[in-house]
Amino acid sequence: MSTVLEVTGGTALHGTIVPQGAKNEALQVIAATLLTEEPVTIHNIPDIADVNLLIEILADLGVAVQRHDRHSCTFQAKTIDFDYLKTPEFRKKSSRLRGIVLLAGPLLARWKRAIMPSPGGDKIGRRRLDTHLLGLQQLGATFRYENFYYLLETKGLQGNYVLLDEPSVTGTANLIMAAVYAKGSTTLYHAACEPYVQQLCHMLVRMGAKISGIGSNLLTIEGVDQLGGCTHHILPDMIEIGSFIGMAAMTRGEIRIQQAGVKHLGQIPQKFRQLGIQVLIEGDDIIVPRQEHYQIQHFLDGSIPTIYDHPWPGFTPDLLSIMLVVATQARGSVLIHQKMFESRLFFVDKLLDMGARIILCDPHRAVVIGLDWEYMLRGITMSSPDIRAGVALLIAALSAEGTSMIQNVEQIDRGYESIDQRLRALGAHIRRIEV
């Protein structure tokens, strides 16, 4: 038996919704609780599979985890059972979670050794560990590869100038967490500066770390001897916010997204407006009003626009799948260019089966010729290849005529909390069934 989402489309979504806490931030700040033996309390934790799995792994490691409610936990890492990292159970769990690599920096900094498994999670293309490993090596760590694991050790981390080969979010987070205990000063240049990384830095500063340059790609970290506990509140999930904007547009509904953390959204509202979607800001809320049609905005010279991903403050790659789906019912054409991952557009064949007009140029680029509601997409049976493509297909199904069946729903559950229940509250016809 497996669980599938049965979606009967064609119903406009209406109502108010509050976004979950940011998944990517949650993985980083939960890993950072390993840096102190004092209690760290984190609020607004998303109740999703990936985050819950990381919490479970920390508990297996020996971290005391106290659940206050679904979205708040206190972590206290007095001791760690390193033998657990060599068990088949850890290998099995870590193979399902890309964020497991975030444990390496804290473990290496505090206990001078760490194990980094090859990351699991999405099948969206190759994700190198070079940025993590070479950066940690420059801080004084050594590593070797044995039995699907990287084994890292250090006699003591030393501050250094580290020029990252790419602005990897998890790579930057790992190096920050390692550098807070390195002796002397560490400079990270070409660092990621996403809000997730900024939040991690702010949390570490409250714990006693000395970090300057937060919000830029040049970070300076002065090593300290000890960190204390703190309380931290996770930002709203910008990817979920973008997903709800797309759902409102594609179902021709009207949604208010409350407590959206508007100042942390970067280019997201602007990019949806480029597709012709009205995105209204009211305080810290986003309102997407009902629109019968939306017109893609051409470049100033009249050429067909390109929407592409780029490291922050550029447009996040996690929303390109949603932008592509939303463009299928726009008026006009747009080129979607996925630069950072080579397999994230391979769900396009499902949209073609649903009736969308898309030319897949290569693994990185697709031209979408909007239907402008000349006809509705049609419901089909499809499988979710990764978190973001899964939600993109869900958005397509919500807008389609007829019933769709979405398999491999576990991928969606990795990043979206109780998505079926929350969409039903907005009027969607969606349910989980066992087949």
PDB file of N, CA and C in Angstrom, residues 104-116 131-144 150-160 162 174-175 178-179 182:
ATOM      1  N   ALA A 104      28.311  18.142  10.474  1.00  0.00           N
ATOM      2  CA  ALA A 104      29.769  18.024  10.442  1.00  0.00           C
ATOM      3  C   ALA A 104      30.457  19.206  11.107  1.00  0.00           C
ATOM      4  N   GLY A 105      30.057  20.428  10.775  1.00  0.00           N
ATOM      5  CA  GLY A 105      30.692  21.615  11.339  1.00  0.00           C
ATOM      6  C   GLY A 105      30.614  21.679  12.857  1.00  0.00           C
ATOM      7  N   PRO A 106      29.416  21.539  13.437  1.00  0.00           N
ATOM      8  CA  PRO A 106      29.315  21.577  14.901  1.00  0.00           C
ATOM      9  C   PRO A 106      30.077  20.448  15.599  1.00  0.00           C
ATOM     10  N   LEU A 107      29.986  19.226  15.065  1.00  0.00           N
ATOM     11  CA  LEU A 107      30.681  18.095  15.698  1.00  0.00           C
ATOM     12  C   LEU A 107      32.190  18.300  15.652  1.00  0.00           C
ATOM     13  N   LEU A 108      32.679  18.756  14.515  1.00  0.00           N
ATOM     14  CA  LEU A 108      34.116  18.974  14.368  1.00  0.00           C
ATOM     15  C   LEU A 108      34.593  20.095  15.291  1.00  0.00           C
ATOM     16  N   ALA A 109      33.794  21.153  15.409  1.00  0.00           N
ATOM     17  CA  ALA A 109      34.189  22.299  16.232  1.00  0.00           C
ATOM     18  C   ALA A 109      34.238  21.942  17.712  1.00  0.00           C
ATOM     19  N   ARG A 110      33.243  21.194  18.176  1.00  0.00           N
ATOM     20  CA  ARG A 110      33.142  20.951  19.623  1.00  0.00           C
ATOM     21  C   ARG A 110      33.839  19.675  20.060  1.00  0.00           C
ATOM     22  N   TRP A 111      33.795  18.636  19.209  1.00  0.00           N
ATOM     23  CA  TRP A 111      34.354  17.340  19.612  1.00  0.00           C
ATOM     24  C   TRP A 111      35.565  16.918  18.776  1.00  0.00           C
ATOM     25  N   LYS A 112      35.948  17.755  17.795  1.00  0.00           N
ATOM     26  CA  LYS A 112      37.149  17.539  16.984  1.00  0.00           C
ATOM     27  C   LYS A 112      37.082  16.312  16.071  1.00  0.00           C
ATOM     28  N   ARG A 113      35.910  15.784  15.873  1.00  0.00           N
ATOM     29  CA  ARG A 113      35.742  14.717  14.895  1.00  0.00           C
ATOM     30  C   ARG A 113      34.294  14.701  14.422  1.00  0.00           C
ATOM     31  N   ALA A 114      34.102  14.210  13.220  1.00  0.00           N
ATOM     32  CA  ALA A 114      32.757  14.180  12.648  1.00  0.00           C
ATOM     33  C   ALA A 114      32.698  13.130  11.554  1.00  0.00           C
ATOM     34  N   ILE A 115      31.496  12.720  11.252  1.00  0.00           N
ATOM     35  CA  ILE A 115      31.247  11.799  10.140  1.00  0.00           C
ATOM     36  C   ILE A 115      30.235  12.466   9.225  1.00  0.00           C
ATOM     37  N   MET A 116      30.568  12.549   7.938  1.00  0.00           N
ATOM     38  CA  MET A 116      29.681  13.168   6.963  1.00  0.00           C
ATOM     39  C   MET A 116      29.295  12.123   5.919  1.00  0.00           C
ATOM     40  N   THR A 131      32.667  22.092  -1.291  1.00  0.00           N
ATOM     41  CA  THR A 131      32.687  23.359  -0.559  1.00  0.00           C
ATOM     42  C   THR A 131      32.815  23.114   0.941  1.00  0.00           C
ATOM     43  N   HIS A 132      32.079  22.117   1.445  1.00  0.00           N
ATOM     44  CA  HIS A 132      32.154  21.769   2.868  1.00  0.00           C
ATOM     45  C   HIS A 132      33.550  21.274   3.223  1.00  0.00           C
ATOM     46  N   LEU A 133      33.983  20.242   2.498  1.00  0.00           N
ATOM     47  CA  LEU A 133      35.205  19.532   2.885  1.00  0.00           C
ATOM     48  C   LEU A 133      36.455  20.380   2.698  1.00  0.00           C
ATOM     49  N   LEU A 134      36.557  21.083   1.570  1.00  0.00           N
ATOM     50  CA  LEU A 134      37.743  21.902   1.332  1.00  0.00           C
ATOM     51  C   LEU A 134      37.795  23.090   2.277  1.00  0.00           C
ATOM     52  N   GLY A 135      36.636  23.639   2.600  1.00  0.00           N
ATOM     53  CA  GLY A 135      36.602  24.738   3.556  1.00  0.00           C
ATOM     54  C   GLY A 135      37.018  24.295   4.944  1.00  0.00           C
ATOM     55  N   LEU A 136      36.492  23.146   5.388  1.00  0.00           N
ATOM     56  CA  LEU A 136      36.870  22.630   6.704  1.00  0.00           C
ATOM     57  C   LEU A 136      38.355  22.261   6.736  1.00  0.00           C
ATOM     58  N   GLN A 137      38.858  21.782   5.607  1.00  0.00           N
ATOM     59  CA  GLN A 137      40.285  21.470   5.517  1.00  0.00           C
ATOM     60  C   GLN A 137      41.133  22.731   5.721  1.00  0.00           C
ATOM     61  N   GLN A 138      40.690  23.849   5.160  1.00  0.00           N
ATOM     62  CA  GLN A 138      41.417  25.108   5.319  1.00  0.00           C
ATOM     63  C   GLN A 138      41.377  25.618   6.763  1.00  0.00           C
ATOM     64  N   LEU A 139      40.394  25.131   7.532  1.00  0.00           N
ATOM     65  CA  LEU A 139      40.325  25.501   8.951  1.00  0.00           C
ATOM     66  C   LEU A 139      41.095  24.519   9.835  1.00  0.00           C
ATOM     67  N   GLY A 140      41.747  23.535   9.218  1.00  0.00           N
ATOM     68  CA  GLY A 140      42.579  22.635   9.999  1.00  0.00           C
ATOM     69  C   GLY A 140      42.070  21.230  10.164  1.00  0.00           C
ATOM     70  N   ALA A 141      41.047  20.858   9.408  1.00  0.00           N
ATOM     71  CA  ALA A 141      40.522  19.494   9.493  1.00  0.00           C
ATOM     72  C   ALA A 141      41.173  18.612   8.434  1.00  0.00           C
ATOM     73  N   THR A 142      41.237  17.335   8.724  1.00  0.00           N
ATOM     74  CA  THR A 142      41.639  16.346   7.722  1.00  0.00           C
ATOM     75  C   THR A 142      40.439  15.442   7.464  1.00  0.00           C
ATOM     76  N   PHE A 143      40.390  14.847   6.266  1.00  0.00           N
ATOM     77  CA  PHE A 143      39.267  13.947   5.982  1.00  0.00           C
ATOM     78  C   PHE A 143      39.732  12.807   5.081  1.00  0.00           C
ATOM     79  N   ARG A 144      39.023  11.698   5.203  1.00  0.00           N
ATOM     80  CA  ARG A 144      39.235  10.553   4.314  1.00  0.00           C
ATOM     81  C   ARG A 144      37.876   9.902   4.075  1.00  0.00           C
ATOM     82  N   TYR A 150      32.545  10.279   4.845  1.00  0.00           N
ATOM     83  CA  TYR A 150      33.747  11.095   5.016  1.00  0.00           C
ATOM     84  C   TYR A 150      34.032  11.184   6.516  1.00  0.00           C
ATOM     85  N   LEU A 151      35.199  10.783   6.925  1.00  0.00           N
ATOM     86  CA  LEU A 151      35.604  10.836   8.321  1.00  0.00           C
ATOM     87  C   LEU A 151      36.493  12.059   8.505  1.00  0.00           C
ATOM     88  N   LEU A 152      36.078  12.973   9.365  1.00  0.00           N
ATOM     89  CA  LEU A 152      36.799  14.223   9.572  1.00  0.00           C
ATOM     90  C   LEU A 152      37.379  14.272  10.976  1.00  0.00           C
ATOM     91  N   GLU A 153      38.587  14.803  11.089  1.00  0.00           N
ATOM     92  CA  GLU A 153      39.250  14.952  12.380  1.00  0.00           C
ATOM     93  C   GLU A 153      40.037  16.250  12.397  1.00  0.00           C
ATOM     94  N   THR A 154      40.330  16.738  13.585  1.00  0.00           N
ATOM     95  CA  THR A 154      41.185  17.907  13.731  1.00  0.00           C
ATOM     96  C   THR A 154      41.855  17.874  15.096  1.00  0.00           C
ATOM     97  N   LYS A 155      43.057  18.392  15.180  1.00  0.00           N
ATOM     98  CA  LYS A 155      43.710  18.580  16.477  1.00  0.00           C
ATOM     99  C   LYS A 155      43.322  19.910  17.095  1.00  0.00           C
ATOM    100  N   GLY A 156      42.574  20.679  16.353  1.00  0.00           N
ATOM    101  CA  GLY A 156      42.133  21.999  16.792  1.00  0.00           C
ATOM    102  C   GLY A 156      41.971  22.901  15.586  1.00  0.00           C
ATOM    103  N   LEU A 157      40.783  23.438  15.386  1.00  0.00           N
ATOM    104  CA  LEU A 157      40.537  24.281  14.220  1.00  0.00           C
ATOM    105  C   LEU A 157      41.237  25.630  14.383  1.00  0.00           C
ATOM    106  N   GLN A 158      41.758  26.135  13.271  1.00  0.00           N
ATOM    107  CA  GLN A 158      42.469  27.410  13.260  1.00  0.00           C
ATOM    108  C   GLN A 158      41.784  28.354  12.271  1.00  0.00           C
ATOM    109  N   GLY A 159      41.627  29.601  12.669  1.00  0.00           N
ATOM    110  CA  GLY A 159      41.039  30.586  11.776  1.00  0.00           C
ATOM    111  C   GLY A 159      41.872  30.757  10.523  1.00  0.00           C
ATOM    112  N   ASN A 160      41.193  31.096   9.419  1.00  0.00           N
ATOM    113  CA  ASN A 160      41.900  31.216   8.149  1.00  0.00           C
ATOM    114  C   ASN A 160      41.046  32.051   7.198  1.00  0.00           C
ATOM    115  N   VAL A 162      39.100  31.897   3.895  1.00  0.00           N
ATOM    116  CA  VAL A 162      38.513  30.843   3.073  1.00  0.00           C
ATOM    117  C   VAL A 162      37.707  31.496   1.955  1.00  0.00           C
ATOM    118  N   ASN A 174      27.929  25.314   7.456  1.00  0.00           N
ATOM    119  CA  ASN A 174      28.870  24.392   8.091  1.00  0.00           C
ATOM    120  C   ASN A 174      30.156  25.102   8.497  1.00  0.00           C
ATOM    121  N   LEU A 175      30.673  25.943   7.621  1.00  0.00           N
ATOM    122  CA  LEU A 175      31.920  26.647   7.911  1.00  0.00           C
ATOM    123  C   LEU A 175      31.739  27.680   9.019  1.00  0.00           C
ATOM    124  N   ALA A 178      31.681  25.754  12.279  1.00  0.00           N
ATOM    125  CA  ALA A 178      33.026  25.289  12.636  1.00  0.00           C
ATOM    126  C   ALA A 178      33.891  26.454  13.105  1.00  0.00           C
ATOM    127  N   ALA A 179      33.782  27.597  12.438  1.00  0.00           N
ATOM    128  CA  ALA A 179      34.675  28.724  12.700  1.00  0.00           C
ATOM    129  C   ALA A 179      34.423  29.402  14.037  1.00  0.00           C
ATOM    130  N   ALA A 182      37.010  28.057  16.138  1.00  0.00           N
ATOM    131  CA  ALA A 182      38.389  28.043  15.627  1.00  0.00           C
ATOM    132  C   ALA A 182      39.201  29.150  16.299  1.00  0.00           C
TER     133      ALA A 182
END
